[in-house]
Amino acid sequence: MPSAGTTIRIRVRMSARAVDEPHRAASQLELLFDLTFVVAVAAVTAQFAHEIAAGHGLAGVVPFLQVFFAIWWAWMNFTWFASSYDTDDVAYRLLTMVQMAGVLILAAGVPAAGSRSDYGVITLGYLVMRIGLVAQWLRAGLEDPERRRTALRYAGGITALQAGWLARLVLVETGVLPSWSGLPFFVCLAALELAVPWWAERVRATNWHPHHIAERYGLFTIILLGESVLAATRGVGGALEAGEVGGPFLVIAGAGLVLLFALWWLYFLGPAGDGLTDRRHRSYLWGYGHYGIFAALAALGAGLEVAVERSGHDGAASPTALGYAVAVPVGLYLALLLAVHVLVVAEPVILPAAVLGCAAVVLSLPLAAPWIGVAAVVAAIAAVCVLLVAVTIWTAAGARRGNRGEPVRLP
């Protein structure tokens, strides 16, 4: 039995929540929803790590990005809808559970998609997720007359595009379209998916909460950093089973942890919530730009897993390839983090010149891998990121010291 202070919300009219609602934070249901994505991201990261270890890293990039787009876009759609219309009643919870089931189905289809380009199970999982979301938008359209046209546009656009994803699967699998057409078809459908929110909200914008959205993105960033820790731990387990624990193993494992900590520190330097409050018109670029940030963190986990596991012996992947499996995600992360940061802040905390310079150094380090080894490359990448954090903190502290003698607080 619930406690006397518990409120059971059987039925609540779905209406737009206030954009300036005080103390708005992620709900327990949202946190539970995110846990299903832990499974999906772990699956796609493990599959990409397998491709890297087999020496097929470049060939595995496109399938990885395709599957990760489905994961990210499903999370995006739920997050922004919940920011506007979270009623937390029975119907809302049940439809959220349907979307969670779709995520788990999608995760189950990742190995088939990566190994033999079979997207049947992933498409089925995506369909289940979209059914739940469309039902949510139809309910919003029924119960919120002021934004009915917006909600119905969302429901119609999502439904039409889901039919497009099913058609793509059927036409490619049956041979009506050649196999090479799958990727162009995917790019077109993905572009249309990104256009649906812009088209729907031209009628009337939804009431998403800027600080809630910033918190949700921060939480997903932490999940992806945790996935990188998990992936690296898998690599540690593989090295321990093979009895290949030595100096390179310890260096890569330690440097990987330092690297992830530095990337975490950099992400949370900027006040995204305040920036989104003042610049709501840039929310599309800010939100969509996170696809690259999130994908880079997931790919970094795969790179660290293989680097740790192969620290004691040579494999199909060359030292240079292993170095780039870590360096490219880090370089992209730094560049894209800078891009989304400057979109929403008046005075950038992260110095553009420092970030771009560090990204360039990081991307050049793997060239030395044949001579200095993968362990030294990973350690150098971590050192560069730590230096960037230190420079940023020092610069911010100096700016505060010169600003009316205010006390210094670390970012």
mmCIF file of C-alpha atoms in Angstrom:
data_model
loop_
_atom_site.group_PDB
_atom_site.id
_atom_site.type_symbol
_atom_site.label_atom_id
_atom_site.label_comp_id
_atom_site.label_asym_id
_atom_site.label_seq_id
_atom_site.Cartn_x
_atom_site.Cartn_y
_atom_site.Cartn_z
ATOM 1 C CA MET A 1 0.000 0.000 0.000
ATOM 2 C CA PRO A 2 1.269 3.508 -0.752
ATOM 3 C CA SER A 3 2.046 5.820 2.124
ATOM 4 C CA ALA A 4 -0.478 8.403 3.250
ATOM 5 C CA GLY A 5 1.434 11.157 1.437
ATOM 6 C CA THR A 6 1.475 9.352 -1.928
ATOM 7 C CA THR A 7 -0.814 10.654 -4.675
ATOM 8 C CA ILE A 8 -2.042 8.104 -7.192
ATOM 9 C CA ARG A 9 -2.629 9.961 -10.475
ATOM 10 C CA ILE A 10 -5.189 7.856 -12.285
ATOM 11 C CA ARG A 11 -6.186 10.437 -14.871
ATOM 12 C CA VAL A 12 -4.785 13.952 -15.401
ATOM 13 C CA ARG A 13 -5.772 16.224 -18.250
ATOM 14 C CA MET A 14 -2.784 16.636 -20.552
ATOM 15 C CA SER A 15 -1.955 20.309 -20.836
ATOM 16 C CA ALA A 16 1.230 22.243 -21.519
ATOM 17 C CA ARG A 17 3.464 22.668 -18.491
ATOM 18 C CA ALA A 18 4.855 26.096 -17.665
ATOM 19 C CA VAL A 19 8.201 26.938 -19.265
ATOM 20 C CA ASP A 20 9.310 28.647 -16.054
ATOM 21 C CA GLU A 21 8.040 25.999 -13.637
ATOM 22 C CA PRO A 22 10.244 26.248 -10.531
ATOM 23 C CA HIS A 23 12.376 23.332 -9.366
ATOM 24 C CA ARG A 24 11.636 21.303 -12.505
ATOM 25 C CA ALA A 25 13.783 18.173 -12.504
ATOM 26 C CA ALA A 26 13.880 14.752 -14.153
ATOM 27 C CA SER A 27 11.191 12.419 -12.837
ATOM 28 C CA GLN A 28 11.710 8.885 -11.569
ATOM 29 C CA LEU A 29 9.951 7.609 -14.698
ATOM 30 C CA GLU A 30 12.396 9.473 -16.934
ATOM 31 C CA LEU A 31 15.311 7.959 -15.038
ATOM 32 C CA LEU A 32 13.810 4.494 -15.459
ATOM 33 C CA PHE A 33 13.265 5.190 -19.144
ATOM 34 C CA ASP A 34 16.950 6.086 -19.512
ATOM 35 C CA LEU A 35 17.970 2.721 -18.080
ATOM 36 C CA THR A 36 16.568 0.934 -21.131
ATOM 37 C CA PHE A 37 18.902 3.015 -23.271
ATOM 38 C CA VAL A 38 21.823 1.751 -21.214
ATOM 39 C CA VAL A 39 21.090 -1.663 -22.723
ATOM 40 C CA ALA A 40 20.743 -0.317 -26.254
ATOM 41 C CA VAL A 41 23.921 1.780 -26.121
ATOM 42 C CA ALA A 42 25.865 -1.116 -24.592
ATOM 43 C CA ALA A 43 24.764 -3.335 -27.470
ATOM 44 C CA VAL A 44 25.771 -0.918 -30.227
ATOM 45 C CA THR A 45 29.079 -0.099 -28.479
ATOM 46 C CA ALA A 46 29.972 -3.775 -28.099
ATOM 47 C CA GLN A 47 29.175 -4.421 -31.767
ATOM 48 C CA PHE A 48 31.334 -1.499 -32.891
ATOM 49 C CA ALA A 49 34.179 -2.678 -30.654
ATOM 50 C CA HIS A 50 33.994 -6.083 -32.342
ATOM 51 C CA GLU A 51 34.346 -4.423 -35.759
ATOM 52 C CA ILE A 52 37.332 -2.369 -34.602
ATOM 53 C CA ALA A 53 39.053 -5.413 -33.124
ATOM 54 C CA ALA A 54 38.557 -7.309 -36.375
ATOM 55 C CA GLY A 55 40.212 -4.528 -38.345
ATOM 56 C CA HIS A 56 36.925 -3.369 -39.890
ATOM 57 C CA GLY A 57 36.539 -0.134 -37.953
ATOM 58 C CA LEU A 58 35.882 2.043 -40.990
ATOM 59 C CA ALA A 59 33.357 -0.411 -42.389
ATOM 60 C CA GLY A 60 31.570 -0.476 -39.041
ATOM 61 C CA VAL A 61 31.194 3.292 -38.730
ATOM 62 C CA VAL A 62 28.107 3.635 -40.935
ATOM 63 C CA PRO A 63 26.101 0.810 -39.300
ATOM 64 C CA PHE A 64 27.094 2.191 -35.894
ATOM 65 C CA LEU A 65 25.898 5.697 -36.773
ATOM 66 C CA GLN A 66 22.655 4.358 -38.256
ATOM 67 C CA VAL A 67 21.734 2.293 -35.224
ATOM 68 C CA PHE A 68 22.827 5.028 -32.840
ATOM 69 C CA PHE A 69 20.607 7.504 -34.699
ATOM 70 C CA ALA A 70 17.572 5.326 -33.969
ATOM 71 C CA ILE A 71 18.539 5.134 -30.285
ATOM 72 C CA TRP A 72 19.271 8.849 -29.964
ATOM 73 C CA TRP A 73 16.203 9.987 -31.881
ATOM 74 C CA ALA A 74 13.863 7.825 -29.800
ATOM 75 C CA TRP A 75 15.385 9.269 -26.634
ATOM 76 C CA MET A 76 15.175 12.807 -28.035
ATOM 77 C CA ASN A 77 11.504 12.515 -28.946
ATOM 78 C CA PHE A 78 10.473 11.215 -25.540
ATOM 79 C CA THR A 79 12.604 13.764 -23.677
ATOM 80 C CA TRP A 80 11.212 16.855 -25.397
ATOM 81 C CA PHE A 81 7.644 15.546 -25.264
ATOM 82 C CA ALA A 82 7.968 14.828 -21.544
ATOM 83 C CA SER A 83 9.362 18.303 -20.937
ATOM 84 C CA SER A 84 6.137 19.750 -22.354
ATOM 85 C CA TYR A 85 3.433 17.226 -21.395
ATOM 86 C CA ASP A 86 4.539 14.973 -18.550
ATOM 87 C CA THR A 87 1.324 14.197 -16.623
ATOM 88 C CA ASP A 88 2.684 11.129 -14.817
ATOM 89 C CA ASP A 89 -0.740 9.495 -14.714
ATOM 90 C CA VAL A 90 -1.566 5.869 -15.479
ATOM 91 C CA ALA A 91 -1.989 6.295 -19.248
ATOM 92 C CA TYR A 92 1.236 8.271 -19.556
ATOM 93 C CA ARG A 93 3.189 5.676 -17.598
ATOM 94 C CA LEU A 94 1.819 2.770 -19.636
ATOM 95 C CA LEU A 95 2.605 4.433 -22.962
ATOM 96 C CA THR A 96 6.107 5.181 -21.696
ATOM 97 C CA MET A 97 6.462 1.494 -20.859
ATOM 98 C CA VAL A 98 5.539 0.670 -24.471
ATOM 99 C CA GLN A 99 8.367 2.905 -25.671
ATOM 100 C CA MET A 100 10.755 1.243 -23.230
ATOM 101 C CA ALA A 101 9.804 -2.149 -24.652
ATOM 102 C CA GLY A 102 10.624 -0.849 -28.119
ATOM 103 C CA VAL A 103 14.093 0.216 -26.970
ATOM 104 C CA LEU A 104 14.799 -3.269 -25.632
ATOM 105 C CA ILE A 105 13.612 -4.883 -28.885
ATOM 106 C CA LEU A 106 15.868 -2.505 -30.817
ATOM 107 C CA ALA A 107 18.818 -3.449 -28.602
ATOM 108 C CA ALA A 108 18.193 -7.127 -29.332
ATOM 109 C CA GLY A 109 18.526 -6.437 -33.064
ATOM 110 C CA VAL A 110 21.881 -4.658 -32.892
ATOM 111 C CA PRO A 111 24.109 -7.750 -33.426
ATOM 112 C CA ALA A 112 22.212 -8.766 -36.575
ATOM 113 C CA ALA A 113 22.408 -5.235 -37.950
ATOM 114 C CA GLY A 114 26.146 -5.016 -37.331
ATOM 115 C CA SER A 115 27.150 -8.462 -38.561
ATOM 116 C CA ARG A 116 24.910 -8.949 -41.588
ATOM 117 C CA SER A 117 23.085 -5.614 -42.131
ATOM 118 C CA ASP A 118 19.775 -7.119 -41.023
ATOM 119 C CA TYR A 119 17.676 -4.230 -39.702
ATOM 120 C CA GLY A 120 14.426 -6.179 -39.280
ATOM 121 C CA VAL A 121 14.432 -6.408 -35.475
ATOM 122 C CA ILE A 122 15.702 -2.842 -35.106
ATOM 123 C CA THR A 123 12.890 -1.571 -37.337
ATOM 124 C CA LEU A 124 10.375 -3.551 -35.278
ATOM 125 C CA GLY A 125 11.692 -2.022 -32.048
ATOM 126 C CA TYR A 126 11.584 1.437 -33.606
ATOM 127 C CA LEU A 127 7.988 0.805 -34.680
ATOM 128 C CA VAL A 128 6.960 -0.111 -31.134
ATOM 129 C CA MET A 129 8.592 3.040 -29.776
ATOM 130 C CA ARG A 130 6.853 5.210 -32.354
ATOM 131 C CA ILE A 131 3.442 3.691 -31.642
ATOM 132 C CA GLY A 132 3.749 4.760 -28.016
ATOM 133 C CA LEU A 133 4.901 8.271 -28.967
ATOM 134 C CA VAL A 134 2.165 8.793 -31.564
ATOM 135 C CA ALA A 135 -0.441 7.795 -28.972
ATOM 136 C CA GLN A 136 1.016 10.393 -26.614
ATOM 137 C CA TRP A 137 0.824 13.133 -29.235
ATOM 138 C CA LEU A 138 -2.749 12.192 -30.176
ATOM 139 C CA ARG A 139 -3.724 12.448 -26.534
ATOM 140 C CA ALA A 140 -2.035 15.848 -26.285
ATOM 141 C CA GLY A 141 -3.926 16.989 -29.369
ATOM 142 C CA LEU A 142 -7.221 15.833 -27.866
ATOM 143 C CA GLU A 143 -6.720 17.396 -24.447
ATOM 144 C CA ASP A 144 -4.745 20.575 -25.239
ATOM 145 C CA PRO A 145 -6.857 22.574 -27.744
ATOM 146 C CA GLU A 146 -4.405 25.490 -27.882
ATOM 147 C CA ARG A 147 -1.665 23.280 -29.335
ATOM 148 C CA ARG A 148 -3.844 20.733 -31.087
ATOM 149 C CA ARG A 149 -2.509 21.492 -34.557
ATOM 150 C CA THR A 150 1.076 21.176 -33.326
ATOM 151 C CA ALA A 151 0.377 17.833 -31.654
ATOM 152 C CA LEU A 152 -1.462 16.467 -34.703
ATOM 153 C CA ARG A 153 1.385 17.545 -36.967
ATOM 154 C CA TYR A 154 3.783 15.626 -34.763
ATOM 155 C CA ALA A 155 1.537 12.547 -34.799
ATOM 156 C CA GLY A 156 1.028 12.720 -38.563
ATOM 157 C CA GLY A 157 4.667 13.326 -39.390
ATOM 158 C CA ILE A 158 5.895 10.502 -37.164
ATOM 159 C CA THR A 159 3.299 8.093 -38.585
ATOM 160 C CA ALA A 160 4.172 8.934 -42.197
ATOM 161 C CA LEU A 161 7.881 8.498 -41.585
ATOM 162 C CA GLN A 162 7.365 5.221 -39.764
ATOM 163 C CA ALA A 163 5.601 3.981 -42.892
ATOM 164 C CA GLY A 164 8.687 5.129 -44.792
ATOM 165 C CA TRP A 165 11.017 3.110 -42.532
ATOM 166 C CA LEU A 166 8.886 0.009 -43.008
ATOM 167 C CA ALA A 167 8.828 0.550 -46.769
ATOM 168 C CA ARG A 168 12.610 0.902 -46.796
ATOM 169 C CA LEU A 169 13.020 -2.402 -44.976
ATOM 170 C CA VAL A 170 10.592 -4.275 -47.217
ATOM 171 C CA LEU A 171 11.869 -2.864 -50.511
ATOM 172 C CA VAL A 172 15.528 -3.538 -49.706
ATOM 173 C CA GLU A 173 14.956 -6.978 -48.170
ATOM 174 C CA THR A 174 12.788 -8.181 -51.073
ATOM 175 C CA GLY A 175 15.262 -6.949 -53.679
ATOM 176 C CA VAL A 176 12.915 -4.384 -55.205
ATOM 177 C CA LEU A 177 15.592 -1.813 -54.433
ATOM 178 C CA PRO A 178 19.314 -2.652 -54.702
ATOM 179 C CA SER A 179 21.168 -3.143 -51.439
ATOM 180 C CA TRP A 180 23.277 -0.013 -51.985
ATOM 181 C CA SER A 181 20.105 2.137 -51.898
ATOM 182 C CA GLY A 182 19.562 1.386 -48.210
ATOM 183 C CA LEU A 183 21.984 4.103 -47.072
ATOM 184 C CA PRO A 184 20.638 6.952 -49.272
ATOM 185 C CA PHE A 185 17.109 5.935 -48.241
ATOM 186 C CA PHE A 186 18.193 6.077 -44.605
ATOM 187 C CA VAL A 187 19.759 9.536 -44.989
ATOM 188 C CA CYS A 188 16.583 10.930 -46.597
ATOM 189 C CA LEU A 189 14.320 9.483 -43.907
ATOM 190 C CA ALA A 190 16.628 10.668 -41.125
ATOM 191 C CA ALA A 191 16.626 14.205 -42.575
ATOM 192 C CA LEU A 192 12.824 14.142 -42.674
ATOM 193 C CA GLU A 193 12.722 12.925 -39.077
ATOM 194 C CA LEU A 194 14.818 15.934 -38.059
ATOM 195 C CA ALA A 195 12.463 18.225 -39.976
ATOM 196 C CA VAL A 196 9.260 17.045 -38.236
ATOM 197 C CA PRO A 197 9.758 19.079 -34.994
ATOM 198 C CA TRP A 198 10.609 22.219 -36.970
ATOM 199 C CA TRP A 199 7.528 21.769 -39.178
ATOM 200 C CA ALA A 200 5.172 20.892 -36.336
ATOM 201 C CA GLU A 201 6.210 23.765 -34.093
ATOM 202 C CA ARG A 202 5.812 26.398 -36.784
ATOM 203 C CA VAL A 203 2.121 26.424 -35.835
ATOM 204 C CA ARG A 204 2.751 26.923 -32.123
ATOM 205 C CA ALA A 205 5.781 25.976 -30.068
ATOM 206 C CA THR A 206 5.549 23.451 -27.262
ATOM 207 C CA ASN A 207 6.323 24.466 -23.688
ATOM 208 C CA TRP A 208 9.582 22.617 -23.111
ATOM 209 C CA HIS A 209 11.445 23.625 -19.964
ATOM 210 C CA PRO A 210 15.041 24.819 -20.650
ATOM 211 C CA HIS A 211 16.537 23.742 -17.334
ATOM 212 C CA HIS A 212 14.755 20.385 -17.492
ATOM 213 C CA ILE A 213 16.081 19.792 -21.017
ATOM 214 C CA ALA A 214 19.610 20.763 -19.976
ATOM 215 C CA GLU A 215 19.432 18.341 -17.052
ATOM 216 C CA ARG A 216 18.117 15.512 -19.240
ATOM 217 C CA TYR A 217 20.939 15.987 -21.743
ATOM 218 C CA GLY A 218 23.443 16.060 -18.920
ATOM 219 C CA LEU A 219 22.062 12.818 -17.523
ATOM 220 C CA PHE A 220 22.312 11.111 -20.922
ATOM 221 C CA THR A 221 25.891 12.342 -21.225
ATOM 222 C CA ILE A 222 26.669 10.700 -17.889
ATOM 223 C CA ILE A 223 25.021 7.482 -19.103
ATOM 224 C CA LEU A 224 27.259 7.467 -22.181
ATOM 225 C CA LEU A 225 30.354 8.145 -20.110
ATOM 226 C CA GLY A 226 29.287 5.246 -17.908
ATOM 227 C CA GLU A 227 28.941 3.084 -21.005
ATOM 228 C CA SER A 228 32.517 3.968 -21.905
ATOM 229 C CA VAL A 229 33.611 2.853 -18.434
ATOM 230 C CA LEU A 230 31.659 -0.376 -18.933
ATOM 231 C CA ALA A 231 33.203 -0.952 -22.348
ATOM 232 C CA ALA A 232 36.698 -0.347 -20.994
ATOM 233 C CA THR A 233 35.920 -2.765 -18.165
ATOM 234 C CA ARG A 234 35.026 -5.417 -20.728
ATOM 235 C CA GLY A 235 38.413 -4.824 -22.293
ATOM 236 C CA VAL A 236 40.071 -5.184 -18.902
ATOM 237 C CA GLY A 237 38.270 -8.482 -18.385
ATOM 238 C CA GLY A 238 39.410 -9.746 -21.770
ATOM 239 C CA ALA A 239 43.024 -8.815 -21.054
ATOM 240 C CA LEU A 240 42.926 -10.452 -17.639
ATOM 241 C CA GLU A 241 41.517 -13.672 -19.091
ATOM 242 C CA ALA A 242 44.313 -13.726 -21.641
ATOM 243 C CA GLY A 243 46.913 -13.122 -18.940
ATOM 244 C CA GLU A 244 48.223 -10.023 -20.706
ATOM 245 C CA VAL A 245 48.523 -7.628 -17.777
ATOM 246 C CA GLY A 246 51.584 -5.449 -18.144
ATOM 247 C CA GLY A 247 52.738 -1.871 -18.356
ATOM 248 C CA PRO A 248 50.708 -0.936 -21.486
ATOM 249 C CA PHE A 249 47.576 -2.450 -19.952
ATOM 250 C CA LEU A 250 47.922 -0.353 -16.783
ATOM 251 C CA VAL A 251 48.705 2.813 -18.747
ATOM 252 C CA ILE A 252 45.694 2.483 -21.068
ATOM 253 C CA ALA A 253 43.298 1.570 -18.268
ATOM 254 C CA GLY A 254 44.445 4.464 -16.077
ATOM 255 C CA ALA A 255 44.643 6.991 -18.896
ATOM 256 C CA GLY A 256 41.197 5.967 -20.127
ATOM 257 C CA LEU A 257 39.660 6.741 -16.748
ATOM 258 C CA VAL A 258 41.423 10.105 -16.580
ATOM 259 C CA LEU A 259 40.288 10.882 -20.120
ATOM 260 C CA LEU A 260 36.621 10.153 -19.355
ATOM 261 C CA PHE A 261 36.801 12.281 -16.212
ATOM 262 C CA ALA A 262 38.244 15.195 -18.195
ATOM 263 C CA LEU A 263 35.523 14.917 -20.853
ATOM 264 C CA TRP A 264 32.881 14.896 -18.121
ATOM 265 C CA TRP A 265 34.402 18.018 -16.579
ATOM 266 C CA LEU A 266 34.415 19.846 -19.901
ATOM 267 C CA TYR A 267 30.775 19.065 -20.660
ATOM 268 C CA PHE A 268 29.469 20.561 -17.435
ATOM 269 C CA LEU A 269 31.479 23.774 -17.612
ATOM 270 C CA GLY A 270 28.762 25.737 -19.448
ATOM 271 C CA PRO A 271 25.355 26.771 -17.986
ATOM 272 C CA ALA A 272 23.188 25.245 -20.709
ATOM 273 C CA GLY A 273 19.894 25.792 -18.862
ATOM 274 C CA ASP A 274 20.350 29.562 -18.591
ATOM 275 C CA GLY A 275 21.538 29.709 -22.181
ATOM 276 C CA LEU A 276 18.513 27.841 -23.507
ATOM 277 C CA THR A 277 16.245 30.141 -21.499
ATOM 278 C CA ASP A 278 17.645 33.199 -23.271
ATOM 279 C CA ARG A 279 18.078 31.572 -26.698
ATOM 280 C CA ARG A 280 15.176 29.198 -27.223
ATOM 281 C CA HIS A 281 15.395 29.790 -30.990
ATOM 282 C CA ARG A 282 18.729 27.941 -31.034
ATOM 283 C CA SER A 283 17.372 24.845 -29.335
ATOM 284 C CA TYR A 284 17.208 22.859 -32.594
ATOM 285 C CA LEU A 285 20.896 23.308 -33.357
ATOM 286 C CA TRP A 286 21.831 22.716 -29.722
ATOM 287 C CA GLY A 287 19.703 19.583 -29.412
ATOM 288 C CA TYR A 288 20.601 18.094 -32.787
ATOM 289 C CA GLY A 289 24.290 18.867 -32.292
ATOM 290 C CA HIS A 290 24.285 16.469 -29.381
ATOM 291 C CA TYR A 291 23.849 13.538 -31.748
ATOM 292 C CA GLY A 292 27.526 13.860 -32.645
ATOM 293 C CA ILE A 293 28.550 14.394 -29.016
ATOM 294 C CA PHE A 294 26.635 11.333 -27.827
ATOM 295 C CA ALA A 295 27.791 9.162 -30.737
ATOM 296 C CA ALA A 296 31.398 10.207 -30.103
ATOM 297 C CA LEU A 297 31.170 9.146 -26.455
ATOM 298 C CA ALA A 298 29.691 5.782 -27.420
ATOM 299 C CA ALA A 299 32.379 5.255 -30.072
ATOM 300 C CA LEU A 300 35.062 6.227 -27.548
ATOM 301 C CA GLY A 301 33.880 3.398 -25.318
ATOM 302 C CA ALA A 302 34.346 0.949 -28.167
ATOM 303 C CA GLY A 303 37.825 2.303 -28.903
ATOM 304 C CA LEU A 304 38.935 2.109 -25.280
ATOM 305 C CA GLU A 305 37.596 -1.434 -24.964
ATOM 306 C CA VAL A 306 39.677 -2.684 -27.871
ATOM 307 C CA ALA A 307 42.754 -0.673 -26.855
ATOM 308 C CA VAL A 308 42.710 -2.147 -23.344
ATOM 309 C CA GLU A 309 41.985 -5.694 -24.492
ATOM 310 C CA ARG A 310 44.734 -5.651 -27.130
ATOM 311 C CA SER A 311 47.297 -3.908 -24.933
ATOM 312 C CA GLY A 312 49.456 -7.033 -24.624
ATOM 313 C CA HIS A 313 49.405 -8.435 -28.144
ATOM 314 C CA ASP A 314 48.935 -7.527 -31.788
ATOM 315 C CA GLY A 315 45.610 -8.071 -33.477
ATOM 316 C CA ALA A 316 43.921 -7.459 -36.798
ATOM 317 C CA ALA A 317 43.779 -3.726 -36.108
ATOM 318 C CA SER A 318 47.050 -1.825 -36.491
ATOM 319 C CA PRO A 319 48.398 0.426 -33.716
ATOM 320 C CA THR A 320 47.506 3.468 -35.809
ATOM 321 C CA ALA A 321 43.920 2.239 -36.231
ATOM 322 C CA LEU A 322 43.590 1.611 -32.494
ATOM 323 C CA GLY A 323 44.963 5.074 -31.781
ATOM 324 C CA TYR A 324 42.438 6.665 -34.112
ATOM 325 C CA ALA A 325 39.625 4.590 -32.565
ATOM 326 C CA VAL A 326 40.236 6.684 -29.449
ATOM 327 C CA ALA A 327 41.451 9.951 -30.988
ATOM 328 C CA VAL A 328 38.688 10.511 -33.550
ATOM 329 C CA PRO A 329 35.819 10.280 -31.011
ATOM 330 C CA VAL A 330 37.691 12.575 -28.617
ATOM 331 C CA GLY A 331 38.480 15.119 -31.336
ATOM 332 C CA LEU A 332 34.881 15.148 -32.564
ATOM 333 C CA TYR A 333 33.592 15.428 -29.012
ATOM 334 C CA LEU A 334 35.748 18.483 -28.315
ATOM 335 C CA ALA A 335 34.815 20.249 -31.557
ATOM 336 C CA LEU A 336 31.085 19.549 -31.257
ATOM 337 C CA LEU A 337 31.017 20.425 -27.561
ATOM 338 C CA LEU A 338 32.481 23.811 -28.452
ATOM 339 C CA ALA A 339 29.885 24.250 -31.215
ATOM 340 C CA VAL A 340 26.850 23.597 -29.000
ATOM 341 C CA HIS A 341 28.396 25.577 -26.143
ATOM 342 C CA VAL A 342 28.821 28.806 -28.094
ATOM 343 C CA LEU A 343 25.255 28.509 -29.413
ATOM 344 C CA VAL A 344 23.655 29.153 -26.035
ATOM 345 C CA VAL A 345 26.105 31.173 -23.948
ATOM 346 C CA ALA A 346 26.866 34.872 -24.230
ATOM 347 C CA GLU A 347 30.460 34.538 -22.977
ATOM 348 C CA PRO A 348 31.968 31.131 -23.802
ATOM 349 C CA VAL A 349 33.597 29.411 -20.844
ATOM 350 C CA ILE A 350 35.418 27.009 -23.141
ATOM 351 C CA LEU A 351 38.025 28.877 -25.181
ATOM 352 C CA PRO A 352 37.565 28.154 -28.907
ATOM 353 C CA ALA A 353 41.258 28.436 -29.748
ATOM 354 C CA ALA A 354 42.231 26.093 -26.924
ATOM 355 C CA VAL A 355 39.598 23.510 -27.832
ATOM 356 C CA LEU A 356 40.381 23.486 -31.538
ATOM 357 C CA GLY A 357 44.106 23.359 -30.849
ATOM 358 C CA CYS A 358 43.676 20.405 -28.497
ATOM 359 C CA ALA A 359 41.422 18.626 -31.023
ATOM 360 C CA ALA A 360 44.084 19.048 -33.716
ATOM 361 C CA VAL A 361 46.803 17.662 -31.436
ATOM 362 C CA VAL A 362 44.612 14.724 -30.412
ATOM 363 C CA LEU A 363 43.914 13.813 -34.035
ATOM 364 C CA SER A 364 47.612 13.909 -34.925
ATOM 365 C CA LEU A 365 48.847 11.729 -32.049
ATOM 366 C CA PRO A 366 47.884 8.308 -33.551
ATOM 367 C CA LEU A 367 50.342 8.883 -36.372
ATOM 368 C CA ALA A 368 53.095 8.174 -33.848
ATOM 369 C CA ALA A 369 51.495 4.942 -32.622
ATOM 370 C CA PRO A 370 53.774 2.585 -34.644
ATOM 371 C CA TRP A 371 56.794 4.020 -32.798
ATOM 372 C CA ILE A 372 55.557 4.934 -29.315
ATOM 373 C CA GLY A 373 52.711 2.409 -28.967
ATOM 374 C CA VAL A 374 48.968 2.660 -28.385
ATOM 375 C CA ALA A 375 49.377 3.066 -24.626
ATOM 376 C CA ALA A 376 51.488 6.193 -25.054
ATOM 377 C CA VAL A 377 48.972 7.603 -27.548
ATOM 378 C CA VAL A 378 46.036 7.106 -25.178
ATOM 379 C CA ALA A 379 48.047 8.597 -22.305
ATOM 380 C CA ALA A 380 48.950 11.617 -24.440
ATOM 381 C CA ILE A 381 45.310 12.124 -25.471
ATOM 382 C CA ALA A 382 44.285 12.058 -21.815
ATOM 383 C CA ALA A 383 47.053 14.512 -20.935
ATOM 384 C CA VAL A 384 45.917 16.947 -23.647
ATOM 385 C CA CYS A 385 42.338 16.862 -22.342
ATOM 386 C CA VAL A 386 43.503 17.362 -18.769
ATOM 387 C CA LEU A 387 45.558 20.338 -19.936
ATOM 388 C CA LEU A 388 42.463 21.771 -21.628
ATOM 389 C CA VAL A 389 40.493 21.430 -18.385
ATOM 390 C CA ALA A 390 43.297 23.121 -16.445
ATOM 391 C CA VAL A 391 43.568 26.007 -18.918
ATOM 392 C CA THR A 392 39.793 26.498 -18.858
ATOM 393 C CA ILE A 393 39.666 26.541 -15.065
ATOM 394 C CA TRP A 394 42.617 28.927 -14.840
ATOM 395 C CA THR A 395 41.114 31.288 -17.415
ATOM 396 C CA ALA A 396 37.686 31.256 -15.754
ATOM 397 C CA ALA A 397 39.241 31.823 -12.333
ATOM 398 C CA GLY A 398 41.259 34.759 -13.640
ATOM 399 C CA ALA A 399 38.169 36.305 -15.193
ATOM 400 C CA ARG A 400 36.300 36.024 -11.914
ATOM 401 C CA ARG A 401 39.180 37.522 -9.941
ATOM 402 C CA GLY A 402 39.057 40.537 -12.186
ATOM 403 C CA ASN A 403 35.301 40.886 -11.904
ATOM 404 C CA ARG A 404 34.629 43.124 -8.881
ATOM 405 C CA GLY A 405 36.793 40.956 -6.642
ATOM 406 C CA GLU A 406 34.233 38.147 -6.557
ATOM 407 C CA PRO A 407 35.392 34.852 -4.946
ATOM 408 C CA VAL A 408 36.642 32.182 -7.291
ATOM 409 C CA ARG A 409 34.523 29.072 -7.781
ATOM 410 C CA LEU A 410 35.790 26.251 -9.950
ATOM 411 C CA PRO A 411 33.614 25.485 -12.988
#
